[in-house]
Each structure stands twice: as C-alpha cells, then as structure tokens.
Coordinates of C-alpha atoms and ligand atoms in Angstrom, one line a residue:
S865 CA 174.2 37.9 -55.2
F866 CA 170.8 37.0 -54.0
A867 CA 170.1 37.9 -50.5
Q868 CA 167.4 35.7 -48.5
S869 CA 166.1 38.2 -46.2
T870 CA 166.1 42.3 -46.6
L871 CA 165.9 45.0 -44.3
H872 CA 164.5 48.7 -45.5
L873 CA 165.4 51.2 -42.7
H874 CA 163.1 54.2 -43.0
T875 CA 165.8 56.8 -41.8
D876 CA 163.5 59.7 -42.8
Q877 CA 161.1 58.5 -40.3
A878 CA 163.4 58.4 -37.1
D879 CA 161.7 60.3 -34.3
T880 CA 161.0 58.0 -31.6
K881 CA 163.5 57.8 -28.5
I882 CA 164.7 54.7 -27.2
N883 CA 164.9 55.6 -23.8
K884 CA 168.3 54.3 -22.0
E885 CA 166.2 52.8 -19.3
I886 CA 165.0 50.1 -21.9
Y887 CA 168.3 48.4 -21.2
G888 CA 167.9 48.3 -17.2
H889 CA 168.7 45.5 -14.6
F890 CA 166.7 44.3 -11.5
A891 CA 168.5 43.0 -8.3
E892 CA 166.5 41.5 -5.7
H893 CA 167.5 40.2 -2.3
L894 CA 167.1 36.7 -3.5
G895 CA 170.0 33.9 -3.6
R896 CA 173.2 35.2 -4.5
C897 CA 172.3 38.4 -6.3
I898 CA 172.6 41.0 -3.7
Y899 CA 174.9 38.9 -1.3
G900 CA 178.0 37.4 -2.6
G901 CA 177.0 38.6 -6.2
I902 CA 176.9 42.4 -5.4
Y903 CA 177.8 43.2 -1.9
V904 CA 180.2 41.0 0.3
G905 CA 181.0 43.6 3.1
E906 CA 184.1 45.8 3.7
N907 CA 185.7 42.8 5.6
S908 CA 185.6 40.4 2.8
D909 CA 188.9 38.8 1.2
I910 CA 187.2 39.8 -2.4
S911 CA 188.4 42.9 -3.5
N912 CA 185.8 45.4 -2.8
T913 CA 184.8 49.2 -2.3
R914 CA 182.7 50.0 0.8
G915 CA 181.7 46.4 0.6
F916 CA 180.9 46.1 -3.3
R917 CA 182.6 43.6 -5.5
D918 CA 185.0 45.4 -7.3
D919 CA 185.0 42.9 -10.4
V920 CA 181.3 43.3 -10.6
I921 CA 181.3 47.4 -10.5
V922 CA 183.8 47.5 -13.4
A923 CA 181.5 44.7 -15.6
L924 CA 178.5 46.8 -14.9
Q925 CA 180.1 50.2 -16.0
D926 CA 181.9 48.5 -19.0
M927 CA 178.4 47.3 -20.0
D928 CA 176.8 51.0 -19.6
I929 CA 174.1 50.1 -17.3
P930 CA 171.4 52.7 -17.1
I931 CA 169.1 51.9 -14.1
L932 CA 168.8 48.9 -11.3
R933 CA 165.7 48.2 -10.0
W934 CA 165.5 46.9 -6.3
P935 CA 164.9 45.3 -3.5
G936 CA 162.5 43.2 -5.1
G937 CA 160.4 41.3 -6.4
C938 CA 158.4 39.2 -4.0
F939 CA 160.8 40.4 -1.6
G940 CA 159.8 43.9 -1.9
D941 CA 156.5 43.2 -0.6
T942 CA 158.0 41.8 2.8
Y943 CA 160.7 44.8 3.0
H944 CA 160.6 47.4 5.7
W945 CA 163.0 49.7 4.8
K946 CA 163.5 51.3 8.2
D947 CA 165.1 47.7 9.2
G948 CA 167.7 48.4 6.7
I949 CA 169.1 52.2 7.8
G950 CA 171.5 53.2 10.8
P951 CA 174.6 51.3 12.3
K952 CA 174.8 47.8 10.5
D953 CA 175.0 46.2 14.0
E954 CA 171.8 47.6 15.2
R955 CA 169.8 46.5 12.1
P956 CA 167.5 43.8 13.0
S957 CA 167.0 40.9 10.7
M958 CA 164.5 39.1 8.8
V959 CA 163.6 36.0 7.2
N960 CA 163.3 35.8 3.7
I961 CA 159.9 34.0 3.1
H962 CA 159.8 33.9 -0.4
W963 CA 163.5 32.9 -1.3
G964 CA 164.7 29.8 0.6
G965 CA 164.0 30.9 4.0
V966 CA 167.1 32.3 4.6
T967 CA 168.1 35.3 7.3
E968 CA 168.5 38.3 6.2
D969 CA 170.8 40.7 8.1
N970 CA 169.6 44.0 6.4
S971 CA 173.7 45.1 5.9
F972 CA 172.6 46.4 2.3
G973 CA 169.9 48.8 2.8
T974 CA 168.6 52.1 1.1
H975 CA 172.1 53.9 1.5
E976 CA 173.9 50.9 0.1
F977 CA 171.8 50.6 -2.8
L978 CA 172.0 54.2 -3.5
D979 CA 175.8 54.2 -2.9
F980 CA 176.0 51.3 -5.3
C981 CA 173.9 52.8 -8.1
D982 CA 176.3 56.2 -7.8
I983 CA 179.3 54.1 -8.0
I984 CA 178.2 51.8 -11.1
G985 CA 176.5 54.9 -12.7
A986 CA 173.0 53.6 -12.8
E987 CA 169.7 55.5 -11.9
P988 CA 168.0 53.6 -8.8
Y989 CA 164.4 52.6 -9.3
I990 CA 163.1 51.6 -5.8
N991 CA 160.1 49.2 -5.2
I992 CA 157.9 50.2 -2.4
N993 CA 155.9 47.7 -0.1
V994 CA 152.1 47.5 -0.5
G995 CA 151.5 44.0 0.2
S996 CA 152.8 44.3 3.9
G997 CA 153.7 47.8 4.4
T998 CA 151.7 50.9 5.2
V999 CA 150.8 54.1 3.5
Q1000 CA 152.8 55.8 6.0
E1001 CA 155.9 53.7 5.8
A1002 CA 155.9 54.2 1.8
S1003 CA 155.6 57.7 2.2
E1004 CA 158.0 58.2 4.7
W1005 CA 160.8 56.3 2.7
V1006 CA 160.2 58.7 -0.3
E1007 CA 160.7 61.6 2.0
Y1008 CA 163.6 60.0 3.3
V1009 CA 165.2 59.5 0.1
T1010 CA 164.0 62.5 -1.6
S1011 CA 163.1 65.3 0.5
S1012 CA 165.3 68.6 1.2
N1013 CA 162.8 70.0 3.9
V1014 CA 163.5 69.7 7.3
S1015 CA 161.6 67.0 8.9
P1016 CA 161.9 64.0 11.1
M1017 CA 162.8 61.6 8.1
T1018 CA 165.2 64.0 6.6
D1019 CA 167.1 64.6 10.0
L1020 CA 167.0 60.6 10.2
R1021 CA 168.7 60.5 7.2
K1022 CA 171.5 63.3 8.2
K1023 CA 172.2 61.5 11.5
N1024 CA 172.9 58.2 9.3
G1025 CA 175.5 60.3 7.6
R1026 CA 173.5 61.6 4.3
E1027 CA 173.3 65.1 4.2
E1028 CA 171.7 65.9 0.7
P1029 CA 168.5 64.0 -0.8
W1030 CA 169.2 61.7 -3.3
D1031 CA 167.7 61.9 -6.9
V1032 CA 165.5 59.1 -7.5
K1033 CA 162.8 59.4 -10.0
Y1034 CA 161.7 56.2 -10.3
W1035 CA 159.4 54.4 -7.8
G1036 CA 157.1 51.1 -8.1
I1037 CA 154.2 50.9 -5.9
G1038 CA 154.0 47.4 -5.2
N1039 CA 155.1 44.2 -7.1
E1040 CA 153.2 41.5 -8.3
N1041 CA 149.9 42.2 -6.3
W1042 CA 148.0 39.6 -8.1
G1043 CA 150.2 36.9 -6.5
C1044 CA 153.2 37.3 -4.0
G1045 CA 152.5 40.9 -3.5
G1046 CA 149.1 40.0 -1.6
N1047 CA 147.3 37.7 -4.0
M1048 CA 145.0 41.3 -4.7
T1049 CA 142.2 41.8 -7.4
P1050 CA 143.1 44.0 -9.8
E1051 CA 139.9 46.4 -8.4
Y1052 CA 141.5 45.9 -4.9
Y1053 CA 145.1 47.0 -5.9
S1054 CA 144.0 49.7 -8.1
D1055 CA 142.3 51.5 -5.1
L1056 CA 145.1 50.9 -3.0
Y1057 CA 147.7 52.1 -5.7
N1058 CA 145.6 55.6 -5.8
R1059 CA 146.0 55.7 -2.2
F1060 CA 149.7 55.0 -1.8
A1061 CA 150.5 57.0 -4.7
S1062 CA 148.5 60.1 -3.2
Y1063 CA 150.9 60.4 -0.4
C1064 CA 154.2 59.5 -2.2
G1065 CA 154.4 62.8 -3.9
G1066 CA 158.1 63.2 -3.8
A1067 CA 158.3 60.2 -6.2
R1068 CA 158.3 61.9 -9.3
Y1069 CA 157.6 58.7 -11.6
K1070 CA 155.3 56.1 -10.2
I1071 CA 154.9 52.9 -11.4
A1072 CA 151.6 50.8 -10.9
G1073 CA 152.0 47.0 -10.5
G1074 CA 150.8 45.7 -13.9
P1075 CA 149.5 42.3 -15.0
N1076 CA 151.3 39.3 -15.4
I1077 CA 151.9 38.0 -18.9
A1078 CA 148.3 38.1 -21.0
D1079 CA 146.3 39.0 -17.6
Y1080 CA 144.6 41.8 -20.0
N1081 CA 141.8 42.3 -17.5
W1082 CA 144.3 43.4 -14.8
M1083 CA 145.7 46.1 -17.4
E1084 CA 142.0 47.3 -18.2
V1085 CA 140.9 47.8 -14.7
L1086 CA 144.0 49.1 -13.6
M1087 CA 144.3 51.7 -16.4
Q1088 CA 140.7 52.4 -16.0
K1089 CA 140.7 53.0 -12.1
T1090 CA 144.2 54.7 -11.9
M1091 CA 143.7 57.2 -15.0
R1092 CA 140.9 58.8 -13.1
H1093 CA 143.9 60.5 -11.7
P1094 CA 146.5 60.9 -14.3
H1095 CA 148.9 62.9 -12.2
L1096 CA 149.4 60.0 -10.0
V1097 CA 150.7 57.4 -12.4
Q1098 CA 153.5 57.7 -15.1
G1099 CA 154.3 54.2 -15.5
V1100 CA 152.7 50.8 -15.3
S1101 CA 154.7 47.3 -15.2
L1102 CA 154.4 44.1 -17.1
H1103 CA 156.0 40.6 -15.9
A1104 CA 156.8 38.4 -18.4
Y1105 CA 159.3 35.6 -18.5
T1106 CA 160.2 33.0 -20.9
F1107 CA 160.1 29.1 -20.1
T1108 CA 161.0 26.2 -22.4
T1109 CA 157.4 24.9 -22.1
S1110 CA 155.7 26.4 -19.1
W1111 CA 156.0 27.4 -15.7
E1112 CA 155.4 23.7 -15.0
N1113 CA 158.2 22.4 -17.2
K1114 CA 161.0 25.3 -17.1
G1115 CA 163.5 23.1 -19.0
H1116 CA 167.3 23.1 -18.4
A1117 CA 169.5 26.0 -19.0
T1118 CA 172.5 24.2 -20.7
D1119 CA 171.3 20.6 -21.5
F1120 CA 169.0 21.3 -24.7
G1121 CA 168.6 20.2 -28.1
E1122 CA 167.2 21.9 -31.3
K1123 CA 163.6 21.3 -30.0
E1124 CA 164.1 23.2 -26.9
W1125 CA 166.1 26.0 -29.1
I1126 CA 163.0 26.6 -31.2
S1127 CA 160.7 26.3 -28.2
V1128 CA 162.1 29.1 -26.2
L1129 CA 162.7 31.4 -29.3
N1130 CA 159.2 31.0 -29.9
N1131 CA 158.2 31.6 -26.4
T1132 CA 160.3 34.6 -26.3
L1133 CA 158.6 36.0 -29.7
N1134 CA 155.5 36.3 -27.5
M1135 CA 156.8 39.5 -26.0
E1136 CA 155.7 41.2 -29.2
T1137 CA 152.1 40.0 -29.0
L1138 CA 152.0 41.3 -25.2
V1139 CA 153.2 44.6 -25.8
N1140 CA 151.3 45.3 -28.8
R1141 CA 147.8 43.8 -26.8
H1142 CA 148.6 45.9 -23.5
S1143 CA 149.4 49.0 -25.8
T1144 CA 146.2 48.7 -27.2
I1145 CA 144.5 48.7 -23.9
M1146 CA 146.7 51.6 -22.6
D1147 CA 145.8 53.4 -25.6
K1148 CA 142.1 53.6 -25.0
Y1149 CA 143.1 55.3 -21.6
D1150 CA 146.1 57.2 -22.5
P1151 CA 146.2 57.8 -26.1
N1152 CA 149.2 59.9 -26.2
K1153 CA 151.1 57.5 -24.7
R1154 CA 152.3 59.3 -21.8
V1155 CA 152.3 56.4 -19.4
G1156 CA 155.3 53.9 -19.8
L1157 CA 154.9 50.3 -20.3
I1158 CA 157.6 49.3 -18.0
V1159 CA 158.6 45.5 -18.4
D1160 CA 160.5 45.3 -15.4
E1161 CA 160.9 41.6 -14.9
W1162 CA 161.5 39.3 -18.3
G1163 CA 164.2 36.7 -19.3
N1164 CA 164.4 33.1 -19.3
W1165 CA 163.4 31.1 -16.2
F1166 CA 164.9 27.6 -16.2
N1167 CA 165.4 24.9 -13.4
V1168 CA 168.1 25.8 -11.2
E1169 CA 171.6 24.1 -11.5
E1170 CA 171.7 20.7 -10.0
G1171 CA 173.1 20.9 -6.4
T1172 CA 172.0 24.5 -5.8
N1173 CA 169.1 25.5 -3.2
P1174 CA 165.8 25.7 -5.2
G1175 CA 165.3 29.2 -3.6
F1176 CA 168.3 30.8 -5.0
L1177 CA 167.1 30.6 -8.9
Y1178 CA 170.9 30.2 -10.3
Q1179 CA 170.8 29.0 -13.4
Q1180 CA 173.5 29.1 -16.4
N1181 CA 173.4 31.0 -19.4
T1182 CA 174.2 30.2 -23.0
L1183 CA 174.1 31.3 -26.3
R1184 CA 170.4 30.7 -26.7
D1185 CA 170.1 33.4 -23.7
A1186 CA 171.9 35.6 -25.7
L1187 CA 169.5 35.6 -28.8
V1188 CA 166.4 35.7 -26.2
A1189 CA 168.2 38.8 -25.1
G1190 CA 168.6 40.2 -28.6
I1191 CA 165.1 39.5 -29.6
N1192 CA 163.5 41.1 -26.5
L1193 CA 165.7 44.1 -26.8
N1194 CA 164.6 44.4 -30.7
I1195 CA 161.1 44.0 -29.6
F1196 CA 161.3 46.8 -26.9
N1197 CA 163.4 49.2 -29.3
N1198 CA 160.4 48.8 -31.8
H1199 CA 158.0 49.4 -29.5
A1200 CA 159.9 52.5 -27.7
D1201 CA 156.8 54.6 -28.4
R1202 CA 155.1 52.7 -25.2
V1203 CA 157.8 51.0 -23.8
K1204 CA 159.9 53.3 -21.7
M1205 CA 161.7 51.0 -19.4
S1206 CA 162.5 47.2 -18.8
N1207 CA 164.7 45.2 -16.5
I1208 CA 165.9 42.0 -17.1
A1209 CA 165.6 39.6 -14.3
Q1210 CA 168.2 39.4 -12.7
T1211 CA 172.0 41.1 -12.3
V1212 CA 174.0 38.5 -10.8
N1213 CA 173.6 35.2 -9.9
V1214 CA 169.6 34.7 -10.4
L1215 CA 167.7 33.8 -13.4
Q1216 CA 168.9 35.4 -17.0
S1217 CA 171.8 36.8 -15.2
V1218 CA 174.4 39.2 -17.0
I1219 CA 177.2 38.2 -14.4
L1220 CA 177.8 35.1 -12.3
T1221 CA 180.3 34.7 -9.6
K1222 CA 181.6 32.1 -7.4
E1223 CA 183.7 33.0 -4.2
D1224 CA 186.2 35.6 -6.2
E1225 CA 185.7 34.9 -9.4
M1226 CA 183.3 35.9 -11.8
V1227 CA 181.9 35.1 -15.1
L1228 CA 180.4 37.4 -17.7
T1229 CA 177.5 35.8 -19.9
P1230 CA 176.3 35.4 -23.2
T1231 CA 173.6 38.0 -22.3
Y1232 CA 176.1 40.4 -20.8
Y1233 CA 177.5 40.5 -24.1
V1234 CA 174.4 41.5 -25.7
F1235 CA 173.5 44.3 -23.4
K1236 CA 177.1 45.6 -24.1
M1237 CA 176.6 45.0 -27.9
Y1238 CA 173.1 46.8 -27.6
S1239 CA 174.1 49.9 -25.4
V1240 CA 175.0 51.5 -28.7
H1241 CA 170.7 52.0 -29.1
Q1242 CA 170.4 54.0 -25.3
D1243 CA 169.0 57.1 -25.8
A1244 CA 169.4 56.6 -29.9
T1245 CA 166.4 57.5 -32.2
L1246 CA 164.5 54.3 -33.5
I1247 CA 164.6 53.9 -37.0
P1248 CA 161.5 52.1 -38.1
S1249 CA 162.3 49.0 -40.4
N1250 CA 160.4 46.7 -42.5
L1251 CA 161.9 43.2 -42.5
K1252 CA 161.4 40.4 -44.9
T1253 CA 162.6 37.3 -43.7
G1254 CA 161.9 33.2 -43.9
K1255 CA 161.0 30.6 -41.5
Y1256 CA 162.9 28.4 -39.7
K1257 CA 160.6 25.7 -38.6
L1258 CA 161.1 22.7 -36.2
D1259 CA 158.6 20.5 -34.1
G1260 CA 155.6 21.9 -35.5
K1261 CA 157.1 25.3 -34.6
S1262 CA 158.0 28.2 -36.7
V1263 CA 159.9 31.5 -36.0
P1264 CA 161.4 34.1 -38.4
N1265 CA 164.9 33.5 -39.4
I1266 CA 165.8 37.2 -38.6
H1267 CA 164.9 39.4 -36.2
A1268 CA 166.2 43.3 -36.2
S1269 CA 166.1 46.6 -34.9
A1270 CA 167.9 49.6 -35.9
S1271 CA 168.6 53.2 -34.3
T1272 CA 170.6 56.2 -35.0
K1273 CA 172.7 58.5 -32.7
D1274 CA 175.3 61.0 -33.4
G1275 CA 175.2 60.2 -37.0
V1276 CA 175.9 56.7 -36.9
V1277 CA 173.2 54.2 -37.9
S1278 CA 173.2 51.0 -35.5
I1279 CA 171.5 48.0 -36.5
T1280 CA 171.0 45.0 -34.4
L1281 CA 170.4 41.5 -36.2
C1282 CA 169.5 37.9 -34.9
N1283 CA 169.8 35.0 -36.6
L1284 CA 167.4 32.7 -35.0
N1285 CA 168.3 29.4 -37.2
P1286 CA 170.9 27.0 -35.4
N1287 CA 171.8 25.4 -38.8
E1288 CA 172.1 28.1 -41.4
S1289 CA 173.4 31.5 -42.2
E1290 CA 171.3 33.7 -43.8
S1291 CA 172.0 36.6 -46.0
I1292 CA 170.3 40.1 -45.6
E1293 CA 170.2 42.8 -47.5
I1294 CA 170.2 45.9 -45.7
N1295 CA 168.6 48.9 -47.7
V1296 CA 169.4 52.5 -46.1
T1297 CA 168.6 54.7 -49.0
G1298 CA 169.0 58.3 -48.6
D1299 CA 172.2 58.4 -46.8
D1300 CA 175.6 58.3 -47.8
F1301 CA 178.0 56.2 -45.5
A1302 CA 181.6 56.3 -45.6
S1303 CA 182.4 53.3 -43.3
A1304 CA 180.9 50.3 -41.8
N1305 CA 181.8 48.2 -39.1
G1306 CA 180.3 45.2 -37.1
Q1307 CA 180.4 42.8 -33.9
I1308 CA 179.1 39.3 -33.2
I1309 CA 178.2 37.0 -30.4
T1310 CA 177.9 33.4 -31.6
S1311 CA 179.6 30.1 -30.9
D1312 CA 179.9 26.8 -32.6
K1313 CA 177.4 25.0 -30.4
M1314 CA 174.1 26.5 -29.5
N1315 CA 174.1 25.4 -25.6
N1316 CA 177.9 26.6 -25.1
Y1317 CA 178.3 29.1 -21.9
N1318 CA 181.1 30.7 -20.4
D1319 CA 182.2 29.0 -16.9
F1320 CA 184.5 29.5 -14.1
G1321 CA 188.4 28.6 -14.2
R1322 CA 188.2 28.4 -18.2
Q1323 CA 188.7 30.6 -21.1
E1324 CA 185.0 32.0 -22.6
T1325 CA 183.4 30.3 -25.4
V1326 CA 180.6 33.1 -26.0
S1327 CA 181.9 36.6 -26.3
L1328 CA 181.9 39.6 -28.3
K1329 CA 184.1 39.8 -31.4
D1330 CA 184.7 42.0 -34.3
F1331 CA 182.7 41.3 -37.4
D1332 CA 183.7 42.5 -40.8
V1333 CA 180.9 44.2 -43.0
A1334 CA 181.3 46.0 -46.3
T1335 CA 180.8 49.6 -46.8
P1336 CA 177.2 50.2 -48.4
K1337 CA 176.8 51.1 -52.2
D1338 CA 174.0 52.7 -53.6
G1339 CA 172.6 52.8 -50.1
K1340 CA 172.6 48.9 -50.1
L1341 CA 174.5 46.5 -48.0
T1342 CA 174.6 42.6 -47.8
V1343 CA 175.5 41.1 -44.8
E1344 CA 176.0 36.8 -44.3
L1345 CA 174.8 36.2 -40.8
P1346 CA 176.1 33.0 -39.3
S1347 CA 173.6 30.6 -37.7
K1348 CA 172.7 31.4 -34.2
S1349 CA 174.1 34.5 -33.9
V1350 CA 173.6 38.3 -32.7
V1351 CA 175.1 40.9 -34.8
L1352 CA 175.6 44.6 -34.7
V1353 CA 176.0 46.3 -37.8
Q1354 CA 177.1 50.3 -37.7
L1355 CA 177.2 52.7 -40.7
Q1356 CA 178.6 55.8 -40.5
Ligands
AHR1269 O1 162.7 37.7 -10.3 C1 162.1 36.5 -9.6 C2 160.5 36.7 -9.2 O2 159.8 36.5 -10.3 C3 160.5 38.0 -8.4 O3 160.8 38.1 -7.2 C4 158.9 37.9 -8.5 O4 158.6 39.2 -8.8 C5 158.5 37.2 -9.8 O5 157.6 36.2 -9.6

C-alpha cells in the first residue's frame, strides 16, 4: 500500500557516536526536587537508602540515567560547597533566594550527591559557583573531590569519611551568567571563565556557561575568548526551554487544546535551528568539533500547578511532554557530532520531570517512558537518515507529521519516530537497504487524549507498551504510526 512518509536510513554512513550523556538529567536545590523528591533523610518513614528514596532510585536505574547535573541552576551561583560537608547538625543553613526564599539546611551536599550518583549508576556533573563564589572556593572544591595528593582539602575529605577521591569528569563553571548567575556581559564572563578554569585543573571536562536560547553574540564572544586557551574549555552550555507561547505566557501543563498542542511542538522544533546556528559559530573557532555543545537545561516550562508554591516550579506532564522529549532527543541524536550532552530540567517534581512524588507515592510521567524507550540510543552509533513527510497545520502554524532519528548498536537498528499529528495516523515506509533483518519489534507511548497524564492513586494512562512491527522485506518495512505517538522500531 502507499505510504505517506518515507525514511531512508544510511546504515553505511553510520560513524558518529551518540554519547550516552545526551540522555542526562538535572537536579537543582529547587522546590521538591532534592528534598522530598530524591532525599528524605535517614529518619523518614518513606523507604530509603541512606536517606535517598528507594522508589526513585529504582525508577532512575530502570530508566538507565547516565549523568546527573547538580546543584543548580540559579541555586548553583549562590551555593557554598563547604556549607554542605561534615556532620549534618553542624552544617550552616542558607536562604534559597531564587526558589521560594526557603531555608536550605545543607543536609544534601557533595558527599550525598556523589553517593546518590553512585547508587543510581549515573556520572556526576557538578556546577561551580562563579556568580557569588571565589576562584579559591572553586579550585578547592575540585581538589576536595578529585585529588589523591596529600593536602588540606583531601585531609578534610578523609576526615569527612571519604578516603579515595571521586571520579568526577564533568564540571560546569557558572550557570546562566548572563542572568541569575551574575548579570554579566559575555566579555566579562569569558575572562572570568578563563580565570576560574585556570585553577580548576583537576576538572577534566570543563563546561563554560553558554548562551540563552538564540543569544548568538554570547556564543561568538565566548568561543572567541575561551578558545585562545583551548585546553581550558571542553564544552559550552546552551539553555533553551519550551513555552506554550512565550516566557510571559507559559501556558497550562494539562489544560490545553489543539492550538496549544501545535504551538508547543512548533516551539520545540526551534531547538534544531538553535543547535545548527550555535554549531556554525562554534565551527569557526573549533572546526574539528572538539568542544561539545552541552544542552544542560531544556524542556517544557509551564505555569505551576494550582495551589503550589510559584517558586517551586511544580508542573504535571502529559502525552504532549512525551512528544516534546521525543523530538528534542531525536534532534540531539541527529546532531551528535556537536551535541555531547543534554540534561532535561528537572529530574523530580520540577518542570518537565520524569518523576513526581507526593509523600510516599511516586508517579512516572510520560517523559519518563520516552527516556526509558530512547535509552537504546545511549552510546549507539547514529545512522544518518532522510525523512520525507507531510505537514500537520493549524492556526497558521505547521509542523512535520513525523520526526525521527536512528542508531545502531550491537547489530540492532533502533529507530525512534514521533507522530506529531494529534488526529491522524501516518504510515511510514522505512528503507534500510543493504542489511538483512530476521526480526523486528517495537514499543509505543500514546493515549486516547492529547492531555492525558499519570496521577497519584490511579492507573497510568500513558505508559510504554509493546507495538507490533513486521520484519522488513527486501530492505523495506511499513509501519502505521498512531496519531500523537512516540514509537520505537528495532530491527535485528
Ligand atoms: O531550571 C530552572 C532554572 O532555569 C534554573 O535554575 C536556571 O538555570 C534556569 O533559568
């Protein structure tokens, strides 16, 4: 029969690695992400291991979380790491000025974060305070964590119960220094970056605080100034959130119609333009693509749920969020030559979370299931592809019906496909000439309504299900993608 879309996979051209770090997450001291979401303390009635929620540990392990960024965010440039080490009852408190003005008791600090990463099997990514911190404080943090020499900092670490250094590769130097991280100009920040980075030698992969969305000037100045000392910079971050309309009009997380559906998906697709244009600037200074574009904050940012603290950024998560995650991750896969890491904001109870908690209950969101489904791409090899597809249009906006990426690993070809159309199924012919496949299988995330979500105390309405796929014949296979769905096809 006649397929509406076609996808050609160029398996012979597969050579770019999709870093597993593209599937990364971000956990800030914000609202109930750390406290209540990840950490409840050893004395909690909620089942925990050394204070970390057992249900959340298992969920993150099952999702194959590869890397976790911490402690912020805007919080990061207010955080003084020495307040978060040593006996808990002696740790000073602080006020979380950006997020609700709540008092932070510093019971979750460096040791707790690194212990948690170890338990869930994720690499740690620590973000250093530039905005209100000193070079000395930064360099001592790196030394405390990574050094095996005898020194006051390593003695302090040992006194606090940790003999061996931790293996922390990824360090961010400042966060949003154009905004909450100090309201700096790119010129000033770039000089400061070079200064901080010069004294953080133990940080093997240093990430400079990059632009907000389409601030191409920031990228230009930062690359120009930091690449004078190429050994000081391994990555540059990019932050780009998706709103229904704009920062001023974020829209509702669950209460929306088809207009808001297409608007959010259309805004999400802007990530491709951002990655392309920032990469073009980076290419000028780094033609061999050594420096990674690290999209360490992305995802949907909607109005907070009614009745919750506006400073806590708590929002629900629907099938629309699943599509947004699927599209962004396809984009990062397809640009894996430059995008070396991404971290969705944020892991638990904040913005586009994979997990929501309420007391001792836990919900896995539609976004969770996308990360679980897409984990097959982690450390796989990208298969370049050509997609021909029609448009879904509404309200003067137009998005492609289908969005896709593909990879290969251990002899298995994995194709992830999003059907953006909320009303029509779409048949797609997948062309994989050159390979002989004996079997095929699939998975799907969909639901009968576009704004379905999972909630506490009831059965899931959006989850991961098996999906029948026919084995390819003569290198061709047609798949019928239900409306508003995210689908994985695997060929072997
Ligand atoms: O993720 C929430 C906030 O968004 C972060 O703290 C900040 O970096 C960004 O503005």
